[in-house]
CSV table of C-alpha atoms and ligand atoms in Angstrom, one decimal:
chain,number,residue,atom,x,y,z
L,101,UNK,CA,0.0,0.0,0.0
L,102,UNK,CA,1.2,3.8,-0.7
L,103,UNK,CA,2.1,5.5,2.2
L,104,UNK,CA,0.2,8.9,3.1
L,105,UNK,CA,2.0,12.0,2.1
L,106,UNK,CA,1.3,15.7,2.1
L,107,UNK,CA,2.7,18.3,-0.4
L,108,UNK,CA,3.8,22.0,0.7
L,109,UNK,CA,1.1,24.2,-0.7
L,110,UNK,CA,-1.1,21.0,-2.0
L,111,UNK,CA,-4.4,19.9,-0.7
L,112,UNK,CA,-4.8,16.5,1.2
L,113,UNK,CA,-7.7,14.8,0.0
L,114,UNK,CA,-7.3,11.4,1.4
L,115,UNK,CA,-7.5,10.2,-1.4
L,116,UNK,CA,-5.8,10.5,-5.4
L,117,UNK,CA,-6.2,14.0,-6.5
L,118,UNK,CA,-6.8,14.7,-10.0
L,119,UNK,CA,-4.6,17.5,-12.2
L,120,UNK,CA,-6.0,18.8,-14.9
L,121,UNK,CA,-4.0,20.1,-17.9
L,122,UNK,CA,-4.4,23.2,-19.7
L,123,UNK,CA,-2.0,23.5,-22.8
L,124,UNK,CA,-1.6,27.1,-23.5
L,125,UNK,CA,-0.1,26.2,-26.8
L,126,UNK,CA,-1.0,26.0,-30.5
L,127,UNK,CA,0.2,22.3,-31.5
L,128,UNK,CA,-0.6,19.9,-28.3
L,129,UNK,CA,-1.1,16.4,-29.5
L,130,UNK,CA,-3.9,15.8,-26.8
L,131,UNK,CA,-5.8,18.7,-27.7
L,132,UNK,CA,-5.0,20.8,-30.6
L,133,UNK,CA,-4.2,24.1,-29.4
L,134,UNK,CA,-7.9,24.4,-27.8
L,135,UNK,CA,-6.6,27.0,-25.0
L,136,UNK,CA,-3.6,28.8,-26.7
L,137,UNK,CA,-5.5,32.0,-26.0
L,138,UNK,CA,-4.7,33.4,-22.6
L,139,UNK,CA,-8.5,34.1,-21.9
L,140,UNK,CA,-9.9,30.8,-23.1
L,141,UNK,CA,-6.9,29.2,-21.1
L,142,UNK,CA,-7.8,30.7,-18.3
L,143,UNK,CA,-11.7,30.2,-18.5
L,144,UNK,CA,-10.9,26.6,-19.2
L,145,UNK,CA,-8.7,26.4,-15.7
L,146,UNK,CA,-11.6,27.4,-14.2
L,147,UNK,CA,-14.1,25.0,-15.6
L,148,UNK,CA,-11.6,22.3,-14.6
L,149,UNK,CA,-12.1,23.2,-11.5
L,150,UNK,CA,-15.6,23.2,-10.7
L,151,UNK,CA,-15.5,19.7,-13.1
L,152,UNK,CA,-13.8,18.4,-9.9
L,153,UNK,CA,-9.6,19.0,-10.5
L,154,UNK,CA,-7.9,19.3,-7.4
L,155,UNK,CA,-4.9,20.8,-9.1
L,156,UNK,CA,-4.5,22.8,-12.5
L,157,UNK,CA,-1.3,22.0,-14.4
L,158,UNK,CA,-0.1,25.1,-17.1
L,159,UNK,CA,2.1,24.4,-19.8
L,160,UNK,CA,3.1,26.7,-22.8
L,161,UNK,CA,5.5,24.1,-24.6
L,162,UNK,CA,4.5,21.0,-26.2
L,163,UNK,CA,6.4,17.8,-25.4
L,164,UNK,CA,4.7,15.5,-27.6
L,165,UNK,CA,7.3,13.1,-29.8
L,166,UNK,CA,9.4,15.6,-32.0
L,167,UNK,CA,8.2,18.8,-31.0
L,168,UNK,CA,10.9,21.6,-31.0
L,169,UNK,CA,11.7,23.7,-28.3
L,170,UNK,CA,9.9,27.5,-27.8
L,171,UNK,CA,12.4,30.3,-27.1
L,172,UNK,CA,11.9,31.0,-23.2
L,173,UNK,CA,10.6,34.6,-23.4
L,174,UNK,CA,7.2,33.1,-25.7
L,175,UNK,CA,6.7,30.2,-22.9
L,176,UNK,CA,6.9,32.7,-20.1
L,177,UNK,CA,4.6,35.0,-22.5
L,178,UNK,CA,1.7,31.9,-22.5
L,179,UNK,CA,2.1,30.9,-19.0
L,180,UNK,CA,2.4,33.7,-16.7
L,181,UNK,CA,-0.8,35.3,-17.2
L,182,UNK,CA,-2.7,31.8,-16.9
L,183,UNK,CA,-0.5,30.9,-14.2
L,184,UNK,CA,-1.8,34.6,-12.2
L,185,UNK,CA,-5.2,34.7,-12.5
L,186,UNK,CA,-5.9,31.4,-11.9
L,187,UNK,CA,-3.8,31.2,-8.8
L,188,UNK,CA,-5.5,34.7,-7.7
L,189,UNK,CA,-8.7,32.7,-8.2
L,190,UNK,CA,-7.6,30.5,-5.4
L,191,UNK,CA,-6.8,27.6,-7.5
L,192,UNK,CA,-3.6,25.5,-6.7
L,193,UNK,CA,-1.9,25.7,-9.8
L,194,UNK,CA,1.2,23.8,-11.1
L,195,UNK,CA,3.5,25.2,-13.9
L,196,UNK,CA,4.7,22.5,-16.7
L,197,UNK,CA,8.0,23.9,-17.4
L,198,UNK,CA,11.4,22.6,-17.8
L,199,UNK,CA,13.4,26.0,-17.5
L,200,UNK,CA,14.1,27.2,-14.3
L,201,UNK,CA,13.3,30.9,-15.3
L,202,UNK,CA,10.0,30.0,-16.0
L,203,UNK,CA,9.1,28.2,-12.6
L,204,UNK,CA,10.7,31.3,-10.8
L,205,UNK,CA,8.0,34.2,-12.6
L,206,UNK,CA,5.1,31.1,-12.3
L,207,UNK,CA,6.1,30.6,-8.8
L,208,UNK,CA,6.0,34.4,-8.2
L,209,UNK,CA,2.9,34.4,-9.9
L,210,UNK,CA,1.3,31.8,-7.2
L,211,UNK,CA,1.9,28.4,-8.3
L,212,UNK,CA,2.7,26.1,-6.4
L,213,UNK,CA,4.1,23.0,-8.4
L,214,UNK,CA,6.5,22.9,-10.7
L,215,UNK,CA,6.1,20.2,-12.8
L,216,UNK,CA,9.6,19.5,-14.7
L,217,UNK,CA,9.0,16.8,-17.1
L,218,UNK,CA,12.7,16.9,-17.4
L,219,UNK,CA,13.6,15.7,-13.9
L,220,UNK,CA,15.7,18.9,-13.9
L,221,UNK,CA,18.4,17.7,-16.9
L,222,UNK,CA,16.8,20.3,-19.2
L,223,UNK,CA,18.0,23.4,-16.9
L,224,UNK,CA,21.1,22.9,-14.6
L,225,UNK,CA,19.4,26.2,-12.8
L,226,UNK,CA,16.6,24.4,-11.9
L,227,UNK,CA,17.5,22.2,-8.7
L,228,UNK,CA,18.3,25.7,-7.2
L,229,UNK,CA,15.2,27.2,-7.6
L,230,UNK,CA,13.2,24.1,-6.6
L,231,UNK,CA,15.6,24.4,-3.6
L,232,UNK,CA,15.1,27.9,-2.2
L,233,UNK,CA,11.6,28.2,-3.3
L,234,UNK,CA,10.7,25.4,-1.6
L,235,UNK,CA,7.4,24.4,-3.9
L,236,UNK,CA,6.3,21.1,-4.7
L,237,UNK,CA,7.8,19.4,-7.7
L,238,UNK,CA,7.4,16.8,-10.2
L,239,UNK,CA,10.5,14.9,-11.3
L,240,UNK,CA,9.7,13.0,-14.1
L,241,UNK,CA,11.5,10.0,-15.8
L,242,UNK,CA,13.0,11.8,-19.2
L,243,UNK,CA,16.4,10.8,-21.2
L,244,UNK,CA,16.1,13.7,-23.4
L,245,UNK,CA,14.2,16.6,-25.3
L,246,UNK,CA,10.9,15.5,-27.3
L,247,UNK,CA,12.6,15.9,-31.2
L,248,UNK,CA,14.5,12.5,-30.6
L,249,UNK,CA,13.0,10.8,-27.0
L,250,UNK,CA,11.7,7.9,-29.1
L,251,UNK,CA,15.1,7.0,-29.9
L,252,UNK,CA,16.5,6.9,-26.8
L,253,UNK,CA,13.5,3.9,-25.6
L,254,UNK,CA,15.7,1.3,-25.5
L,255,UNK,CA,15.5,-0.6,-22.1
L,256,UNK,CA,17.1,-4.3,-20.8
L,257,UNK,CA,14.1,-4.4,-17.9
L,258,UNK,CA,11.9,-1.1,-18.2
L,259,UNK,CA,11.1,-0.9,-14.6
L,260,UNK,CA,14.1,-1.2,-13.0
L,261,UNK,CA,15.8,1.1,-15.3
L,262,UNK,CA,13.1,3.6,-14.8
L,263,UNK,CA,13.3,3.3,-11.1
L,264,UNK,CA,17.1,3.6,-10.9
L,265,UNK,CA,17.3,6.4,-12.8
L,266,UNK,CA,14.3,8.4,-10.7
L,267,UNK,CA,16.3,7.5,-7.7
L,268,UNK,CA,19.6,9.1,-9.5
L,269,UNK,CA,17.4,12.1,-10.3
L,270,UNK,CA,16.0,12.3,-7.0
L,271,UNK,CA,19.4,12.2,-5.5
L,272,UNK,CA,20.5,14.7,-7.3
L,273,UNK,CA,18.6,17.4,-6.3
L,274,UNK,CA,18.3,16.7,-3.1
L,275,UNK,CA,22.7,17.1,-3.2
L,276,UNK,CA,21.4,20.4,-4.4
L,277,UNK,CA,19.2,21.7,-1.6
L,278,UNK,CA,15.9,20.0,-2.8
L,279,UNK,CA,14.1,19.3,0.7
L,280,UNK,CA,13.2,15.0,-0.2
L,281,UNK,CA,9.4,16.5,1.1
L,282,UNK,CA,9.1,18.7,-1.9
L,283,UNK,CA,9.6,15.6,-4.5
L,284,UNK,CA,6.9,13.8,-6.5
L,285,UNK,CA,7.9,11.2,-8.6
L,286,UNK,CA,6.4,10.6,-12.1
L,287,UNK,CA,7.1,7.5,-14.8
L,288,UNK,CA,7.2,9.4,-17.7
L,289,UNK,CA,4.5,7.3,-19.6
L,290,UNK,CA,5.3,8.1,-23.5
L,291,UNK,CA,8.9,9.5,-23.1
L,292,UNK,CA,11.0,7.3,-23.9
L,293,UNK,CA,8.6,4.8,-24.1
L,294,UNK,CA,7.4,2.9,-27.1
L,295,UNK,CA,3.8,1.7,-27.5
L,296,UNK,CA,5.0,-0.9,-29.7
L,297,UNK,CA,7.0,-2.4,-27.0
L,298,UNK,CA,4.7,-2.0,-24.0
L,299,UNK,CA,7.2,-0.1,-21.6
L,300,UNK,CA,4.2,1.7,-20.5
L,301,UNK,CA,1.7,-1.1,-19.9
L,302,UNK,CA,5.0,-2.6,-18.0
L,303,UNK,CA,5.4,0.7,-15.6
L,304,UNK,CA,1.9,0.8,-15.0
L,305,UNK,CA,1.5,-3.2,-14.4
L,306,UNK,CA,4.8,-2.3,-11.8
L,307,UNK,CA,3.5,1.1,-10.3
L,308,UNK,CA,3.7,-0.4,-6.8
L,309,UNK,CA,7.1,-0.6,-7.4
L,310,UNK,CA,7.5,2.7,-7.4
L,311,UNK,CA,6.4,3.2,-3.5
L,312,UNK,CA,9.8,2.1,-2.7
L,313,UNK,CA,11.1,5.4,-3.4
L,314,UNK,CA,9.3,6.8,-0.7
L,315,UNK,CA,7.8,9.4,-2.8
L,316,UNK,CA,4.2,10.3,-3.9
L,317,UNK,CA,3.9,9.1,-7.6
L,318,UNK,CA,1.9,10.8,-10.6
L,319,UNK,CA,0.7,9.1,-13.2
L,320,UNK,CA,0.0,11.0,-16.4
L,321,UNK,CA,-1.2,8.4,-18.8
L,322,UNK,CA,-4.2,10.6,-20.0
L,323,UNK,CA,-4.5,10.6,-24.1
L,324,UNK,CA,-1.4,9.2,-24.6
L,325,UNK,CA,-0.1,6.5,-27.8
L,326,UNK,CA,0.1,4.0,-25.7
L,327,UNK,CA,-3.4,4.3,-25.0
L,328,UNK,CA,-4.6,5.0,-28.5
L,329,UNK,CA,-2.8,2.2,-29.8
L,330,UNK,CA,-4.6,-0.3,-27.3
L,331,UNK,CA,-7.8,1.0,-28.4
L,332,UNK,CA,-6.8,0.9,-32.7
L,333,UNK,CA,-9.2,-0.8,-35.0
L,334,UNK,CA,-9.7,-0.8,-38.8
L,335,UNK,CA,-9.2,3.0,-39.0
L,336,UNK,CA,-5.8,2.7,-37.0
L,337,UNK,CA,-4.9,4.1,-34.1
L,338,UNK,CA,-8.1,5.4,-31.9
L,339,UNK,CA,-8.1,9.9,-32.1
L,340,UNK,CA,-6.6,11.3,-28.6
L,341,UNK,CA,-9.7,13.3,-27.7
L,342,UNK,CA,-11.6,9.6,-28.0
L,343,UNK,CA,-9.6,8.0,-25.3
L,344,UNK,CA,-10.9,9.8,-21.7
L,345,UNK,CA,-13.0,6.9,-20.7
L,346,UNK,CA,-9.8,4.7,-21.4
L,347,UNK,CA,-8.2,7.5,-19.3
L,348,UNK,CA,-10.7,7.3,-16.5
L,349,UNK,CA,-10.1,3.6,-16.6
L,350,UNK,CA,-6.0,4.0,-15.6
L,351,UNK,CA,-7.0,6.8,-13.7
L,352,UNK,CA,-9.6,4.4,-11.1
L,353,UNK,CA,-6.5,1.4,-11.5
L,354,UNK,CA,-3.8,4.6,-10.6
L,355,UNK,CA,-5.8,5.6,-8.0
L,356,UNK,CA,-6.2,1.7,-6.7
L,357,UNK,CA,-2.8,1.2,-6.5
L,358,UNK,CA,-1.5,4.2,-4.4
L,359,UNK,CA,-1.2,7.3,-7.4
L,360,UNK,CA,-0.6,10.3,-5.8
L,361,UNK,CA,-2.3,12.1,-8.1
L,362,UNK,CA,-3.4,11.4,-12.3
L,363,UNK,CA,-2.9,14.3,-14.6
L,364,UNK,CA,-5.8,14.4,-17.2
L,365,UNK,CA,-7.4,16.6,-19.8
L,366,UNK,CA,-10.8,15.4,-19.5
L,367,UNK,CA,-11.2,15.7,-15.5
L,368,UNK,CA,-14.7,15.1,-14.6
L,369,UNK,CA,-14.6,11.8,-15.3
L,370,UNK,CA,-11.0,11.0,-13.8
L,371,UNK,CA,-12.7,13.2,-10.8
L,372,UNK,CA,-15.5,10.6,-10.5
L,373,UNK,CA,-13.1,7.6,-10.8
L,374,UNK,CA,-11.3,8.7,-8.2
L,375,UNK,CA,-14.3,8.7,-5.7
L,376,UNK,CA,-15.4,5.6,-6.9
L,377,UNK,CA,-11.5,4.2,-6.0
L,378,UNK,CA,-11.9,6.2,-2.7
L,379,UNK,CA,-14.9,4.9,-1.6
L,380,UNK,CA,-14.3,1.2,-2.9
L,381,UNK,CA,-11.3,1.0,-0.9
L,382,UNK,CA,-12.4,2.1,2.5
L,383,UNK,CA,-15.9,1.2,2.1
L,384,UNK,CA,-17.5,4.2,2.3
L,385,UNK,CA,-15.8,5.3,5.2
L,386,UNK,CA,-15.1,8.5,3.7
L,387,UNK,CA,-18.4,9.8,3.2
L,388,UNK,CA,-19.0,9.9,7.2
L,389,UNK,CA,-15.5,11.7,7.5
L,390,UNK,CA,-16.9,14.3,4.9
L,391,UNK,CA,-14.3,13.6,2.6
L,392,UNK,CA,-17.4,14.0,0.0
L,393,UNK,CA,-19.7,16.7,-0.5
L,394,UNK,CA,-22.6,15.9,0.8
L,395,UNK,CA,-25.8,17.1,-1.5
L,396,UNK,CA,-29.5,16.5,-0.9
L,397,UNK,CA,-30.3,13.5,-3.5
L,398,UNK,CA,-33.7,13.7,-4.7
L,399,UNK,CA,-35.7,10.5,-6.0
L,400,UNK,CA,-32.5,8.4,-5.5
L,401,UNK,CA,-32.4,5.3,-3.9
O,22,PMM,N1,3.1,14.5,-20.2
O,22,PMM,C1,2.9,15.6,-21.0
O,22,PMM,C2,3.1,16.9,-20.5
O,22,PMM,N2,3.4,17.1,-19.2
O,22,PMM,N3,3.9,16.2,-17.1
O,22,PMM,C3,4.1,15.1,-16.3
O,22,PMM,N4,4.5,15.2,-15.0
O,22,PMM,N5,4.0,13.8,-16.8
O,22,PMM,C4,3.7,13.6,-18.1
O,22,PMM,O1,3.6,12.4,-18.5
O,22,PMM,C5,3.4,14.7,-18.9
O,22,PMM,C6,3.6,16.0,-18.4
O,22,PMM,C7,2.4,15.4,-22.4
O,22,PMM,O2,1.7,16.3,-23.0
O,22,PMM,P1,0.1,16.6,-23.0
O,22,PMM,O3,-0.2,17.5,-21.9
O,22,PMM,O4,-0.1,17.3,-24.3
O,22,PMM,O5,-0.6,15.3,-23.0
């Protein structure tokens, strides 16, 4: 079983929160550039959250396979704004960013998450900042920057590798001044992972392996290939957008298994799994302790 952990600045649910992503960019591969208008963006942050998302994840660069970098002045130009009004809107807001200069101005703004899908390898300057700002942050399993990850998929035992390496990372930046409390850890389903091969099926089938760390785990599985590719029929690989009740699905097993938290585009249904996981596990225990909202239910039985 996971053990119980609480996050600086992150609400305690008792139970596996849900992120939900807004891509403040114009070529996502999980949703087409929907939200690259700050306004939009930030209207969609907000319907995230009354859709049930416990946290709000902003990212203005793409990471999908082979996507080229955006110079660091355009990314802070997408996120900041987002990152500000939602977080003076009371949301708890995580910045997807793997430059250091970037978390700073979002953390200045109010979030309180950075969520480096890098592991900090991308920016030597980030380990510092997670270090002396003392936010929450994701380190994510990542050998290298999305215009040649798929290359680098090339594993003897997936899990292991993956494991050793998030300990390395982990170790790292606490050598740097990262408090070990700050750290989530994240599998990095899709980079440097090949559908074809199943290296994510084999990281999820493993995910209790990853308790051993000591460290709440994210899984962020939502729209992904891998997922996709399971779901292929005559006309090839099923579209991203058609895969959230696939998502919800990993989402309830993440949630089973000890997940700290899913990150999802399509959260009200990830935010309904999650209950259900909740309240399957401790048998309804939690509805007595209020961990639900309790609303009048009319004609119900
Ligand atoms: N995947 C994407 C973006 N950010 N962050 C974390 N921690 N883990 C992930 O797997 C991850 C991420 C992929 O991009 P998308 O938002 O377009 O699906």
């Amino acid at each position: 079983m996971a053990p119980k952990h609480t996050l600086p600045g992150l609400p305690d649910k008792g139970r596996c929160l849900v992120m939900g992503v807004v891509n403040v960019t114009p070529d996502s591969f999980s949703d087409g550039g929907a939200w690259f208008d700050p306004e939009r963006a930030i209207e969609h942050g907000l319907r995230l959250v009354a859709e049930g998302a416990d946290i709000v994840d902003v990212g203005g660069e793409s990471t999908r396979p082979g996507a080229q970098r955006v110079p660091a002045d355009e990314e802070l130009r997408r996120v900041e704004p987002v990152v500000r009004e939602l977080a003076a809107h009371g949301v708890a807001v995580s910045v997807d960013t793997m430059r250091a200069e970037v978390a700073e101005r979002s953390v200045e703004a109010g979030a309180v998450l950075v969520n480096d899908v890098s592991g900090g390898l991308a920016d030597p300057a980030m380990a510092r900042l997670v270090a002396s700002s003392g936010v929450a942050y994701v380190l994510m399993h990542w050998r290298g920057h999305s215009h040649d990850m798929q290359s680098r998929a090339v594993y003897t035992d997936v899990v292991r590798e993956v494991i050793d390496e998030l300990r390395d990372r982990m170790e790292a930046m606490i050598s740097a001044g990262v408090d070990p409390d700050q750290i989530v850890l994240d599998p990095g389903l899709g980079f440097s992972k090949r559908p074809e091969q199943a290296h994510n099926w084999a990281l999820l089938r493993h995910l209790d392996r990853f308790h051993e760390l000591g460290r709440p785990v994210l899984v962020a599985g939502s729209r992904k290939r891998f997922l996709s590719r399971l779901l292929s029929g005559a006309e090839g690989d099923r579209p991203f957008v058609e895969c959230d009740a696939a998502t919800a699905a990993l989402t309830t097993l993440s949630a089973d298994r000890g997940a700290w938290a899913v990150r999802v585009h399509d959260v009200r249904s990830s935010a309904d799994a999650v209950r259900v996981a909740a309240a399957w596990s401790d048998g309804g225990a939690g509805l007595d302790e209020g961990r639900f909202p309790r609303t009048a239910v009319r004609g119900g039985r």
